Short mmCIF file of N, CA and C in Angstrom, two decimals:
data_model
loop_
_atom_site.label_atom_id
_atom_site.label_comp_id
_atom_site.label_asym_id
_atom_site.label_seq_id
_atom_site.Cartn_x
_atom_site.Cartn_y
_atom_site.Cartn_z
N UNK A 954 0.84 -1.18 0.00
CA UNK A 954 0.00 0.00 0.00
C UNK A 954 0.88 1.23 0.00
N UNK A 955 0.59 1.78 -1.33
CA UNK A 955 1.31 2.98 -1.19
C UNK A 955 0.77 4.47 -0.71
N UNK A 956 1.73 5.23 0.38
CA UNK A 956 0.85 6.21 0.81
C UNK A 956 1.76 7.69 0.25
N UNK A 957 0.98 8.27 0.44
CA UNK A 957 1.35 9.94 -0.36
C UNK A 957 2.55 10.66 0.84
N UNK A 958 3.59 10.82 0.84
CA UNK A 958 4.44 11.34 1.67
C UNK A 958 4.46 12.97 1.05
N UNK A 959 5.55 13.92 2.09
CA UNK A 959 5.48 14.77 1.90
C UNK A 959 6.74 15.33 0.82
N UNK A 960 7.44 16.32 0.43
CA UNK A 960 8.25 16.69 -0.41
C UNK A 960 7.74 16.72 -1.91
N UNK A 961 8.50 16.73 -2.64
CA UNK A 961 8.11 17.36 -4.02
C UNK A 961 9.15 17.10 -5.34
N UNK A 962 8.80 17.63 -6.15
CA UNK A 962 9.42 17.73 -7.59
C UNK A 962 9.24 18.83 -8.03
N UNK A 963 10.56 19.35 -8.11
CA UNK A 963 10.25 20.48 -9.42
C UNK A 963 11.59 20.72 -10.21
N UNK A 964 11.35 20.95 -11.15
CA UNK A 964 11.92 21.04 -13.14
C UNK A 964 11.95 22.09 -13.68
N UNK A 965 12.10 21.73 -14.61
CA UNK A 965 12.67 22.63 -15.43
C UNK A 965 12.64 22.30 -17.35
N UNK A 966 11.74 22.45 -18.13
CA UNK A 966 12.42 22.22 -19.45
C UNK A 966 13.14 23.07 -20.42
N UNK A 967 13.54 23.82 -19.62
CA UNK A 967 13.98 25.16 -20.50
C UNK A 967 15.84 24.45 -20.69
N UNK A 968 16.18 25.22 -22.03
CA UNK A 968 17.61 24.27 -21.77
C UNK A 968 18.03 24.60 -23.19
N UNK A 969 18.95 23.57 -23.30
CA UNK A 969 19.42 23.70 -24.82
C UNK A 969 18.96 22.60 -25.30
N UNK A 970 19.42 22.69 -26.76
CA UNK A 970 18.44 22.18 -27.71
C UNK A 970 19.64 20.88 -28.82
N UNK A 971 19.36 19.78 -29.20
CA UNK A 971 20.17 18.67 -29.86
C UNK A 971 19.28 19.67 -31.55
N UNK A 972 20.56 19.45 -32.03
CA UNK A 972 20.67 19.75 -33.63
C UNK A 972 19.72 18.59 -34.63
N UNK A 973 18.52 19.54 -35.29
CA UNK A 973 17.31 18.29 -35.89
C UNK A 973 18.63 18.10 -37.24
N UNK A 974 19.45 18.50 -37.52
CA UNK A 974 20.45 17.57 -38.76
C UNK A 974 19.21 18.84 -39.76
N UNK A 975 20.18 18.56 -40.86
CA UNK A 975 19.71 19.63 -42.45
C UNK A 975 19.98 20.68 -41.82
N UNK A 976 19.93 21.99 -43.01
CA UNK A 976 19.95 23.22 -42.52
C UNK A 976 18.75 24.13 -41.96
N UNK A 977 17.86 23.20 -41.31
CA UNK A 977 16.72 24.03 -40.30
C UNK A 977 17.51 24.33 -39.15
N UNK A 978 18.71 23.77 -38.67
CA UNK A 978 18.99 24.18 -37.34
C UNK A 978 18.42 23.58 -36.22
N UNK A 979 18.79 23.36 -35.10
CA UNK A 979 18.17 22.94 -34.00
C UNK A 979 16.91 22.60 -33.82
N UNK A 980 16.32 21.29 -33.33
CA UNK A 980 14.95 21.55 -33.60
C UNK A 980 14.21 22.05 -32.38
N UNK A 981 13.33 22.93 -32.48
CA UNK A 981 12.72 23.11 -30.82
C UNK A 981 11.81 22.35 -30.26
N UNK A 982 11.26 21.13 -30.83
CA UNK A 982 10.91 20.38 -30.03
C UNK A 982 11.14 19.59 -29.31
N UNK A 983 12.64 19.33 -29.21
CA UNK A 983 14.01 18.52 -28.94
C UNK A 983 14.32 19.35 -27.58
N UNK A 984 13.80 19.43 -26.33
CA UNK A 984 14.71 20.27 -25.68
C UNK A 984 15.67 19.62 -24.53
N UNK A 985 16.39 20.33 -23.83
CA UNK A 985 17.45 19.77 -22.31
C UNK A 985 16.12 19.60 -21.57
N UNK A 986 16.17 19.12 -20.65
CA UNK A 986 15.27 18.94 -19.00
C UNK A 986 16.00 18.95 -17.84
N UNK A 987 15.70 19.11 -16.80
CA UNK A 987 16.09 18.44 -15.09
C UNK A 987 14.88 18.81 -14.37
N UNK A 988 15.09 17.48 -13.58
CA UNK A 988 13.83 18.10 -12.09
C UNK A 988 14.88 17.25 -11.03
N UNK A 989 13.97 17.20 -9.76
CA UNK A 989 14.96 16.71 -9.00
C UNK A 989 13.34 16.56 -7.70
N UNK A 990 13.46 15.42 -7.22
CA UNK A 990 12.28 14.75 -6.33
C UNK A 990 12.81 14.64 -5.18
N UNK A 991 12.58 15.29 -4.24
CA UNK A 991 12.98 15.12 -2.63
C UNK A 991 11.70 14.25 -2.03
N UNK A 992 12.33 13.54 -0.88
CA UNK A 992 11.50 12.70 -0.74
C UNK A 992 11.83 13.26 1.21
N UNK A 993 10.55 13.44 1.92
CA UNK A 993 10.56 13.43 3.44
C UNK A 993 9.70 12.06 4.57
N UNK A 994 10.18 11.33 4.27
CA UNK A 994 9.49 10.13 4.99
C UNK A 994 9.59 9.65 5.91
N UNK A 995 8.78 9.86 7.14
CA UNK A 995 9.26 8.75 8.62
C UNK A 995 9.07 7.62 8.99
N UNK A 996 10.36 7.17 9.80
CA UNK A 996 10.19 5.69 9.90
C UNK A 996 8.55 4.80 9.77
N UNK A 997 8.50 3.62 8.68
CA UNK A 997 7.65 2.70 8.44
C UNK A 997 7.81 1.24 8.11
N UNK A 998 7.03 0.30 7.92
CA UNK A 998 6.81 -0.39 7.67
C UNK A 998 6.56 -0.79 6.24
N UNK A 999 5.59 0.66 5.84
CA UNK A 999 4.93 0.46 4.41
C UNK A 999 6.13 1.76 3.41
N UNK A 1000 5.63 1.82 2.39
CA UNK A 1000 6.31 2.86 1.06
C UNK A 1000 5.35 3.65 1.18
N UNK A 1001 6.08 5.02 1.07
CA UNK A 1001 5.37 6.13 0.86
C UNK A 1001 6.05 6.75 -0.11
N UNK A 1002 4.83 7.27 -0.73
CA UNK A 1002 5.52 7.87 -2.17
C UNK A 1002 5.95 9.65 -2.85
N UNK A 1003 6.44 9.78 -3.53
CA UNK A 1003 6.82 11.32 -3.47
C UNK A 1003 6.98 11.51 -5.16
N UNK A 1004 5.91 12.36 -5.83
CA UNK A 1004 6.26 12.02 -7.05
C UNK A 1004 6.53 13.21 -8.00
N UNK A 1005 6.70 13.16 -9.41
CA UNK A 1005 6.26 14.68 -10.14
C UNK A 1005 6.16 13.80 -11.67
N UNK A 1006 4.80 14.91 -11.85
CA UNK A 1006 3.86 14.27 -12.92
C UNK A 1006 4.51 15.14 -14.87
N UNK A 1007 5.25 14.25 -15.45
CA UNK A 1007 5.13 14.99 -16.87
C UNK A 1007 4.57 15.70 -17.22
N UNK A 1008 4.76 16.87 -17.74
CA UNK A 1008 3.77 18.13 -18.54
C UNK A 1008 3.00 17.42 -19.23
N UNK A 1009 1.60 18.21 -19.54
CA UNK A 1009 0.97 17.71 -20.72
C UNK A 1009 1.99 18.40 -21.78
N UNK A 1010 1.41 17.49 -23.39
CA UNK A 1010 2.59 17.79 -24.14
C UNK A 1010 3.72 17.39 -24.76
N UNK A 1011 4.18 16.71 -23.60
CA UNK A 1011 5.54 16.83 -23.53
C UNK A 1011 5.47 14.86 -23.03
N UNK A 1012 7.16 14.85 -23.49
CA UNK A 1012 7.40 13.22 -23.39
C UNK A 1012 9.20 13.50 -22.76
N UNK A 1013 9.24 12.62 -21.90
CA UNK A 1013 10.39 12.76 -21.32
C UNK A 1013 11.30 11.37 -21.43
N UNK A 1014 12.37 11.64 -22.21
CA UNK A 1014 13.61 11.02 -22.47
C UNK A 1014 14.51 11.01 -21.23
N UNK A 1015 14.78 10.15 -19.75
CA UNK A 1015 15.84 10.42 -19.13
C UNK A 1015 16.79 9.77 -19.12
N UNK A 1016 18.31 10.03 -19.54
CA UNK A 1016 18.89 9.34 -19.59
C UNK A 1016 20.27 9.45 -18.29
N UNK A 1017 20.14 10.21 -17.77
CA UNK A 1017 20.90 10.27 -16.50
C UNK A 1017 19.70 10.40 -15.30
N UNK A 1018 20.01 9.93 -13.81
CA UNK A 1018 19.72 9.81 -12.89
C UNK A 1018 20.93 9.95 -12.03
N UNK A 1019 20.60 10.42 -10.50
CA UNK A 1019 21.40 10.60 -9.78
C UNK A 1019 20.47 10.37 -8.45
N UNK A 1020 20.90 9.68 -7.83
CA UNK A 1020 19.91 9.62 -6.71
C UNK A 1020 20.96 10.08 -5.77
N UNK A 1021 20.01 10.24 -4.33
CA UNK A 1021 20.98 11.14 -3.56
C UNK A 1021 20.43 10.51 -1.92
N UNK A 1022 21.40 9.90 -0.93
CA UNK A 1022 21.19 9.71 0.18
C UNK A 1022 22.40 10.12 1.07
N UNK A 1023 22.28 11.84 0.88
CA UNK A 1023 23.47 12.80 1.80
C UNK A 1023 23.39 11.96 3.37
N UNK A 1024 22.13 12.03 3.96
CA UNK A 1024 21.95 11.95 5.83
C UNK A 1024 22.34 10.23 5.87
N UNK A 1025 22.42 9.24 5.14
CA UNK A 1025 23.35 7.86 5.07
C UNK A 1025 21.92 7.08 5.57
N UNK A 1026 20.61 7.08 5.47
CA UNK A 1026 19.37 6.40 5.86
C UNK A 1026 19.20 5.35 5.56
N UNK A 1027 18.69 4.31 6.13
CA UNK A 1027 18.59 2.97 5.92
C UNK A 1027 17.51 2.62 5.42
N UNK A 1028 17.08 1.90 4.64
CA UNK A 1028 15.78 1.29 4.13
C UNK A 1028 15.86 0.73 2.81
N UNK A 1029 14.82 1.20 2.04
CA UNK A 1029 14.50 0.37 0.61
C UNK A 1029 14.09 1.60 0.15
N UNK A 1030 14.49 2.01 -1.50
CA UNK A 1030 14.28 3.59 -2.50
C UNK A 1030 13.84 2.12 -3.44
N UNK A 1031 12.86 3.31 -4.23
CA UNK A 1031 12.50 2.51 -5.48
C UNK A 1031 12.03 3.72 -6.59
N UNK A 1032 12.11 3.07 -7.75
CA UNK A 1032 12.34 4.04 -8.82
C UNK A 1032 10.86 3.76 -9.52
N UNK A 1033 9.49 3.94 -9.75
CA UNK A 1033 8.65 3.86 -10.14
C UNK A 1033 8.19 4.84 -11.43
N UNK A 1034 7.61 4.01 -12.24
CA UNK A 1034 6.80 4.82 -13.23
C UNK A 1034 5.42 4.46 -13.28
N UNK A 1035 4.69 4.96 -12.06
CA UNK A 1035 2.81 5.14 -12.03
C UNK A 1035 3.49 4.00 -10.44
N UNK A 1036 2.33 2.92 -10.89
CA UNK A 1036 3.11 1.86 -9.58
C UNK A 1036 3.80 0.64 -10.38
N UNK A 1037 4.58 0.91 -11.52
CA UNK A 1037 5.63 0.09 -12.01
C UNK A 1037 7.11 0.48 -10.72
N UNK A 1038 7.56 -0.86 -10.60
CA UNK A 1038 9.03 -0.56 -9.95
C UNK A 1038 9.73 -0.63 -11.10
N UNK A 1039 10.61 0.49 -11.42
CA UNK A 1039 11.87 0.37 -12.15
C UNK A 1039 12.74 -0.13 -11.77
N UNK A 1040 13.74 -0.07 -10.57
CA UNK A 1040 14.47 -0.28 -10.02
C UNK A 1040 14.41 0.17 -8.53
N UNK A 1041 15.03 -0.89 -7.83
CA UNK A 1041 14.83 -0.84 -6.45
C UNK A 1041 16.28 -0.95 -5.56
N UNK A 1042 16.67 -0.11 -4.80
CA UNK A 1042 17.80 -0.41 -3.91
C UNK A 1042 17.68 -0.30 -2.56
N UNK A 1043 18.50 -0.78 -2.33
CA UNK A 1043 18.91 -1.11 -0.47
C UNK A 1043 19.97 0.75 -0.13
N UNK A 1044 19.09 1.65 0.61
CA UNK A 1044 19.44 2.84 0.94
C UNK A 1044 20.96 2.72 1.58
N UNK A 1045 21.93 2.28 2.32
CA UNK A 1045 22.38 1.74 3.26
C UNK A 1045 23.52 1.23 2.19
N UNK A 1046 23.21 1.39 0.76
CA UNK A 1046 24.65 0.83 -0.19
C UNK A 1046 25.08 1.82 -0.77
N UNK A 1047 24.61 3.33 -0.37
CA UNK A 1047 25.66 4.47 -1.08
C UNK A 1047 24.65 5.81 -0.42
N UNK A 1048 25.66 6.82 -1.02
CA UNK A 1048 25.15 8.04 -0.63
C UNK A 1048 24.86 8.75 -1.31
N UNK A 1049 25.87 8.60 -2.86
CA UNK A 1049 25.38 9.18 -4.10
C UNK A 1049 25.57 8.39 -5.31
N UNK A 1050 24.69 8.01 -6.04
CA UNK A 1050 24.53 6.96 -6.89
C UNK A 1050 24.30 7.36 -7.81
N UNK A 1051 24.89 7.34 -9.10
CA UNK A 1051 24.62 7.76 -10.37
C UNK A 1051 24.47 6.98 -11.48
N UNK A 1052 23.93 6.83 -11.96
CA UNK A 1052 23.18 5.92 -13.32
C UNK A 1052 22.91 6.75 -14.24
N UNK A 1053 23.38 6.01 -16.06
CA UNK A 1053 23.72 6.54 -17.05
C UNK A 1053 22.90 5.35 -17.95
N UNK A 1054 21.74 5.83 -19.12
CA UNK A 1054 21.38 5.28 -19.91
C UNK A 1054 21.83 5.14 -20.88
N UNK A 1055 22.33 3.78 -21.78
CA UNK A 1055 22.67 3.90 -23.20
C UNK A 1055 21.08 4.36 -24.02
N UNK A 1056 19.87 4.05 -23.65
CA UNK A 1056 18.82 3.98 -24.17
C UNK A 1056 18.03 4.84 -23.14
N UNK A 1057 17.70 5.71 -22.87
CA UNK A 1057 17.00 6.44 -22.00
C UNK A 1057 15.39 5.38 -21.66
N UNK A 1058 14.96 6.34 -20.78
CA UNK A 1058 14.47 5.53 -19.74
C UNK A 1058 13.00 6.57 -20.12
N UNK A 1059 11.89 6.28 -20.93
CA UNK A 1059 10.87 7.08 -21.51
C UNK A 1059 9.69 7.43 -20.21
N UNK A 1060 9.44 8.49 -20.61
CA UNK A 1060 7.78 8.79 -19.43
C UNK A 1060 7.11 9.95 -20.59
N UNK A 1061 5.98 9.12 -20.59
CA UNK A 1061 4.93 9.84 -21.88
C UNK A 1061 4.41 11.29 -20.86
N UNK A 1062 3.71 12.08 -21.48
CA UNK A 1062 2.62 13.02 -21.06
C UNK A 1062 1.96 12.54 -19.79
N UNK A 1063 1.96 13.01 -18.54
CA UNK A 1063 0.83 12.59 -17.64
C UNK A 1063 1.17 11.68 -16.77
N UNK A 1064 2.60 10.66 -16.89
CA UNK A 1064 3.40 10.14 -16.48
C UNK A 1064 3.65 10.52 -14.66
N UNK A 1065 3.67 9.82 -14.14
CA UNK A 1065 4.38 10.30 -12.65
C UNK A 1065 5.66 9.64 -12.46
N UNK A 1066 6.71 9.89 -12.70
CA UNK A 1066 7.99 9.92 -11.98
C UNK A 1066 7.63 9.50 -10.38
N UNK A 1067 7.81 8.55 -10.09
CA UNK A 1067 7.68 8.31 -8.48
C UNK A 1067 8.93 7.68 -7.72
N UNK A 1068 9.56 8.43 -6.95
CA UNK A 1068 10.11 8.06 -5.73
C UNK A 1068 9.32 7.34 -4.40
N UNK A 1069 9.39 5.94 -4.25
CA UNK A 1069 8.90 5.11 -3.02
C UNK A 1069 10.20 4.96 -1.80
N UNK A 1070 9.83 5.14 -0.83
CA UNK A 1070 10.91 5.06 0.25
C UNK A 1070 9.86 4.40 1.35
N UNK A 1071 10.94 3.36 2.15
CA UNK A 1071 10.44 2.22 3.15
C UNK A 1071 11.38 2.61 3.92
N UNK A 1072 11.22 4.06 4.65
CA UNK A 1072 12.46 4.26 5.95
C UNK A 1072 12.86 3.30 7.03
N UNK A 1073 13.33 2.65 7.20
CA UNK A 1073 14.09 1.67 8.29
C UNK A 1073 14.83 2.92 9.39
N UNK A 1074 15.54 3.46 8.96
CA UNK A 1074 16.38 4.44 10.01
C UNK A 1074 16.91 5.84 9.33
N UNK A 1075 16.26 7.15 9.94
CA UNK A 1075 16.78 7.93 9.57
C UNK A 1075 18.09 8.60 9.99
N UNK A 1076 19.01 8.93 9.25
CA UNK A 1076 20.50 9.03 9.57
C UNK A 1076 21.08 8.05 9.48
N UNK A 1077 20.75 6.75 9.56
CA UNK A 1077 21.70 5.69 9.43
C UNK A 1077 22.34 5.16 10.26
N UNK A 1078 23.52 4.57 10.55
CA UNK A 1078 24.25 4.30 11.77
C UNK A 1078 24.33 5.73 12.39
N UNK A 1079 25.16 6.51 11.86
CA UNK A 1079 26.00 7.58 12.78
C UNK A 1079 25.22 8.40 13.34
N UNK A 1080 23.70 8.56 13.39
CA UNK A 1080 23.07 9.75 13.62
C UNK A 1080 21.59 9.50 14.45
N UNK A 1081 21.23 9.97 15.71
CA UNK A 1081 20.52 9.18 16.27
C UNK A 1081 19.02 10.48 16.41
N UNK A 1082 20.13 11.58 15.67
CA UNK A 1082 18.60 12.80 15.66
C UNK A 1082 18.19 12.81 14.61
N UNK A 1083 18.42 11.93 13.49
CA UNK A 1083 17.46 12.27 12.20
C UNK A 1083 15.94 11.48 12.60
N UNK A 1084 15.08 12.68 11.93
CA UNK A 1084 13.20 12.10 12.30
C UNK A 1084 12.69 11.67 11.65
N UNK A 1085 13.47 11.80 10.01
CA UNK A 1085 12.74 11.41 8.69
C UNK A 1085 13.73 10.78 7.74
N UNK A 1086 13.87 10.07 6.72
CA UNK A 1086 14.41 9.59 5.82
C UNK A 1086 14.21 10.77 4.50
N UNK A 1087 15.66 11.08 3.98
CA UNK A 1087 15.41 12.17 2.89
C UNK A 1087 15.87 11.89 1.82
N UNK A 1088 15.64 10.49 1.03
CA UNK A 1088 16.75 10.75 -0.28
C UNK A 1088 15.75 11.48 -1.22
N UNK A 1089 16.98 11.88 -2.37
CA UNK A 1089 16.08 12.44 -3.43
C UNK A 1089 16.85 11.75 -4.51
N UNK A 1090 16.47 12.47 -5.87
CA UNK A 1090 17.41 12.11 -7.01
C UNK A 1090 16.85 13.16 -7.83
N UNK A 1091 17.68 13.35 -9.07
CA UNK A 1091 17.92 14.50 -10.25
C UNK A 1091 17.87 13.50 -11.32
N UNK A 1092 17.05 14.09 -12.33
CA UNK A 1092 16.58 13.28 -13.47
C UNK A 1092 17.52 14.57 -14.19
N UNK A 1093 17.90 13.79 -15.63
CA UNK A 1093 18.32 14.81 -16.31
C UNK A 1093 17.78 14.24 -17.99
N UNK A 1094 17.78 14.75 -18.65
CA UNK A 1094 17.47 14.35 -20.10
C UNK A 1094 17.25 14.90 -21.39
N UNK A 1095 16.18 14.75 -22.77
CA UNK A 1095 15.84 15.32 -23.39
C UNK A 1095 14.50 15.21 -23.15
N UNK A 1096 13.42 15.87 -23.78
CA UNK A 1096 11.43 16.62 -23.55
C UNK A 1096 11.75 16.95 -24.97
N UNK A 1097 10.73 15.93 -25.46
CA UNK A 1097 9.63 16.03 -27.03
C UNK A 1097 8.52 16.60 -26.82
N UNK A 1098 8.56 17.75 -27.37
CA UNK A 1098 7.22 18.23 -27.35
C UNK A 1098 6.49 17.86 -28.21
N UNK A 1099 5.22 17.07 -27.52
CA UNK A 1099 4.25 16.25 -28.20
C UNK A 1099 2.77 17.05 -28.92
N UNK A 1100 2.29 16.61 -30.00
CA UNK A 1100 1.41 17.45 -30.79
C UNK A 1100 -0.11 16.87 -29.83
N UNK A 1101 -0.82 18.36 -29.90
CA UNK A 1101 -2.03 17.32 -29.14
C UNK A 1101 -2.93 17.17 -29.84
#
């Protein structure tokens, strides 16, 4: 059972632009992206989720990820698209984790990007005042702007 935690997503598609090839020049429906999903979750049992939803419009190509567990928190992160698991890790095996697509990793229009976190311990070993579990991660990529 997944429950709605607190924190957020927010982006950006403004950026530079990959070359459409011929002499039109750059195409503008081709653009850069980033967002970046913080996640605030206290110790549980169950996943709570933290998400940010694709523009209408728009189709998102990511081909870098960076997830981020600065405070060293223990539990289970999972990488979801709607309630698909993409990928799932053990919090407790890094602090900053970076992943690189040869083939990017697609989310259509309307899409939710979801961060799930199953806090076990916030702070981790070394820290006995953390109240919440905080990883986040930074999506980075290309956004097709889609005809409606």
């Amino acid at each position: 059972d997944a429950q709605s935690g607190s924190g957020g997503g927010s982006g950006s598609g403004a950026g530079g632009s990959d070359s459409g090839g011929g002499a039109g020049g750059p195409d503008p429906a081709l653009q850069a992206f980033d967002f970046r999903v913080q996640t605030d979750v206290k110790p549980s049992s169950t996943f709570h989720t933290t998400s940010y939803t694709v523009p209408a419009g728009h189709t998102f190509y990511v081909s870098d990820i960076v997830f981020e567990n600065t405070a060293g928190d223990t539990g289970i992160l999972r990488l979801q698209r709607g309630d698909s698991v993409l990928m799932q890790m053990s919090l407790d095996t890094f602090r900053d984790r970076d992943n690189h697509f040869a083939e990017p990793v697609e989310f259509a229009a309307g899409a939710k990007v979801v961060l799930s976190v199953r806090c076990q311990t916030p702070g981790g070993q070394t820290s006995a005042t953390g109240s919440s579990c905080t990883p986040a991660a930074y999506f980075s990529g290309r956004s097709v702007t889609t005809k409606s």
